[in-house]
Tab-separated table of C-alpha atoms in Angstrom:
chain	number	residue	atom	x	y	z
W	219	MET	CA	0.000	0.000	0.000
W	220	ILE	CA	2.900	2.369	0.727
W	221	ALA	CA	4.395	1.567	-2.669
W	222	ALA	CA	1.089	2.335	-4.386
W	223	GLY	CA	0.813	5.636	-2.534
W	224	PHE	CA	4.390	6.517	-3.482
W	225	ALA	CA	3.784	5.604	-7.126
W	226	LEU	CA	0.645	7.736	-7.236
W	227	THR	CA	2.496	10.657	-5.650
W	228	VAL	CA	5.323	10.484	-8.197
W	229	LEU	CA	2.801	10.251	-11.034
W	230	TRP	CA	0.856	13.190	-9.598
W	231	ALA	CA	4.004	15.314	-9.183
W	232	SER	CA	5.126	14.699	-12.768
W	233	ASN	CA	1.644	15.540	-14.034
W	234	VAL	CA	1.524	18.794	-12.064
W	235	CYS	CA	5.061	19.695	-13.193
W	236	SER	CA	4.182	19.270	-16.870
W	237	LYS	CA	1.049	21.393	-16.453
W	238	VAL	CA	2.998	24.136	-14.642
W	239	CYS	CA	5.583	24.181	-17.436
W	240	THR	CA	2.774	24.524	-19.972
W	241	VAL	CA	1.286	27.478	-18.090
W	242	VAL	CA	4.656	29.232	-17.869
W	243	ASP	CA	5.360	28.594	-21.564
W	244	GLU	CA	2.022	30.195	-22.511
W	245	ILE	CA	3.205	33.602	-21.288
W	246	SER	CA	4.157	35.811	-24.205
W	247	PRO	CA	7.905	35.800	-24.942
W	248	GLY	CA	7.588	39.486	-25.818
W	249	GLN	CA	7.087	40.256	-22.142
W	250	THR	CA	10.345	38.629	-21.129
W	251	GLU	CA	12.150	40.355	-23.994
W	252	ALA	CA	10.755	43.712	-22.862
W	253	ALA	CA	11.838	42.986	-19.292
W	254	LYS	CA	15.357	42.126	-20.500
W	255	ALA	CA	15.420	45.405	-22.410
W	256	MET	CA	14.469	47.221	-19.202
W	257	GLY	CA	17.428	45.639	-17.409
W	258	TYR	CA	15.688	42.917	-15.410
W	259	SER	CA	17.721	39.888	-14.363
W	260	ARG	CA	16.392	36.348	-14.994
W	261	ASN	CA	15.243	36.094	-11.383
W	262	GLN	CA	13.466	39.442	-11.560
W	263	ILE	CA	11.724	38.433	-14.794
W	264	LEU	CA	10.498	35.257	-13.136
W	265	ARG	CA	9.412	37.055	-9.961
W	266	TYR	CA	7.834	40.214	-11.375
W	267	ILE	CA	6.671	39.237	-14.875
W	268	ILE	CA	6.074	35.495	-15.220
W	269	MET	CA	4.909	34.312	-11.777
W	270	PRO	CA	2.222	36.980	-11.169
W	271	GLN	CA	0.549	35.840	-14.385
W	272	ALA	CA	1.120	32.119	-13.932
W	273	VAL	CA	0.281	31.633	-10.241
W	274	PRO	CA	-3.534	31.981	-10.520
W	275	GLU	CA	-3.668	29.336	-13.249
W	276	ILE	CA	-1.167	27.131	-11.410
W	277	MET	CA	-3.290	27.324	-8.253
W	278	ARG	CA	-6.398	26.278	-10.193
W	279	ILE	CA	-4.515	23.301	-11.653
W	280	PHE	CA	-3.046	22.453	-8.249
W	281	GLU	CA	-6.485	22.495	-6.644
W	282	GLU	CA	-7.863	20.069	-9.226
W	283	GLU	CA	-4.860	17.767	-8.935
W	284	VAL	CA	-4.908	17.699	-5.109
W	285	ILE	CA	-8.540	16.607	-5.113
W	286	ALA	CA	-7.837	13.977	-7.794
W	287	HIS	CA	-4.833	12.736	-5.788
W	288	ILE	CA	-6.910	12.389	-2.626
W	289	ASN	CA	-9.522	10.431	-4.560
W	290	ALA	CA	-6.896	8.163	-6.135
W	291	THR	CA	-5.148	7.423	-2.852
W	292	SER	CA	-8.462	6.716	-1.158
W	293	LEU	CA	-9.204	4.172	-3.885
W	294	VAL	CA	-5.831	2.520	-3.321
W	295	GLY	CA	-6.625	2.333	0.373
W	296	MET	CA	-10.062	0.860	-0.245
W	297	ILE	CA	-8.815	-1.716	-2.739
W	298	SER	CA	-5.784	-3.012	-0.902
W	299	ALA	CA	-6.583	-2.457	2.763
W	300	VAL	CA	-8.152	-5.515	4.324
W	301	ASP	CA	-7.881	-3.709	7.656
W	302	LEU	CA	-10.372	-1.047	6.568
W	303	GLN	CA	-12.887	-3.703	5.575
W	304	LYS	CA	-12.347	-5.383	8.927
W	305	VAL	CA	-13.017	-2.092	10.735
W	306	ILE	CA	-16.189	-1.626	8.683
W	307	ASP	CA	-17.287	-5.172	9.569
W	308	ILE	CA	-16.646	-4.557	13.275
W	309	LEU	CA	-18.548	-1.255	13.192
W	310	THR	CA	-21.380	-2.922	11.298
W	311	GLN	CA	-21.632	-5.642	13.940
W	312	LYS	CA	-21.643	-3.114	16.783
W	313	THR	CA	-24.116	-0.678	15.227
W	314	ASN	CA	-26.209	-3.116	13.156
W	315	GLU	CA	-26.159	-0.559	10.339
W	316	PRO	CA	-24.095	-1.739	7.362
W	317	ALA	CA	-24.145	1.568	5.477
W	318	MET	CA	-23.180	3.913	8.331
W	319	PRO	CA	-19.397	3.186	8.428
W	320	ILE	CA	-19.146	3.610	4.660
W	321	ILE	CA	-21.116	6.850	4.823
W	322	ILE	CA	-18.846	8.148	7.592
W	323	ALA	CA	-15.703	7.296	5.597
W	324	SER	CA	-17.168	8.982	2.519
W	325	ALA	CA	-18.066	12.064	4.552
W	326	MET	CA	-14.517	12.228	5.896
W	327	TYR	CA	-13.074	12.190	2.363
W	328	LEU	CA	-15.622	14.816	1.292
W	329	LEU	CA	-14.669	17.049	4.220
W	330	LEU	CA	-10.951	16.603	3.532
W	331	GLY	CA	-11.457	17.461	-0.141
W	332	PHE	CA	-13.533	20.519	0.717
W	333	LEU	CA	-11.009	21.819	3.262
W	334	LEU	CA	-8.051	21.366	0.915
W	335	SER	CA	-9.967	22.931	-1.969
W	336	SER	CA	-10.856	25.931	0.204
W	337	LEU	CA	-7.252	26.305	1.354
W	338	VAL	CA	-5.867	26.233	-2.182
W	339	THR	CA	-8.532	28.684	-3.362
W	340	MET	CA	-7.691	31.068	-0.517
W	341	ILE	CA	-3.973	30.914	-1.327
W	342	GLY	CA	-4.742	31.448	-5.012
W	343	LYS	CA	-6.771	34.577	-4.270
W	344	LYS	CA	-3.905	36.033	-2.245
W	345	CYS	CA	-1.487	35.367	-5.100
W	346	THR	CA	-3.647	36.841	-7.845
W	347	VAL	CA	-2.343	40.046	-9.410
W	348	ARG	CA	-5.887	41.367	-9.867
W	349	ASN	CA	-6.319	41.550	-6.098
W	350	ARG	CA	-3.259	43.771	-5.672
W	351	SER	CA	-3.535	47.535	-5.879
W	352	ALA	CA	-1.868	49.462	-8.676
W	353	GLU	CA	0.464	51.123	-6.153
W	354	LYS	CA	1.634	47.734	-4.863
W	355	ILE	CA	2.314	46.467	-8.390
W	356	LEU	CA	4.228	49.641	-9.307
W	357	SER	CA	6.254	49.534	-6.106
W	358	ASP	CA	7.201	45.904	-6.834
W	359	VAL	CA	8.260	46.850	-10.351
W	360	ARG	CA	10.327	49.786	-9.064
W	361	LYS	CA	12.008	47.517	-6.502
W	362	GLY	CA	12.809	45.044	-9.247
W	363	VAL	CA	14.352	47.629	-11.546
W	364	LEU	CA	16.029	49.804	-8.920
W	365	GLY	CA	16.689	47.143	-6.272
């Protein structure tokens, strides 16, 4: 079960990495050329030009992938974990309700997915350029050029 979880995590990470690279590559090369002409270093171009545009889309992708990863790992746990079935059987015997343990487990995964989705959405809103004031954006640009 640990090996399956590790394999899913590596697969998930490579999938997210390829999607992030695609988002960064979609940013117009003219913007980086203009930043180079203004005297920006490679780090400043990444920090002040590329990332403010890419982060909102990356956060949306990350949110989707986190939820998909939780669902995939829960399936691995359900398929290979005899212990979970044993716990469900024990709870069923004690409560005489066969559906209740499964409903509780499903509700726990739903709650976990909702909480993680809310957290990623909140972080994405804080990182969005549209939520920053014009003065803040200009001060960041001035720091990048003059700093």
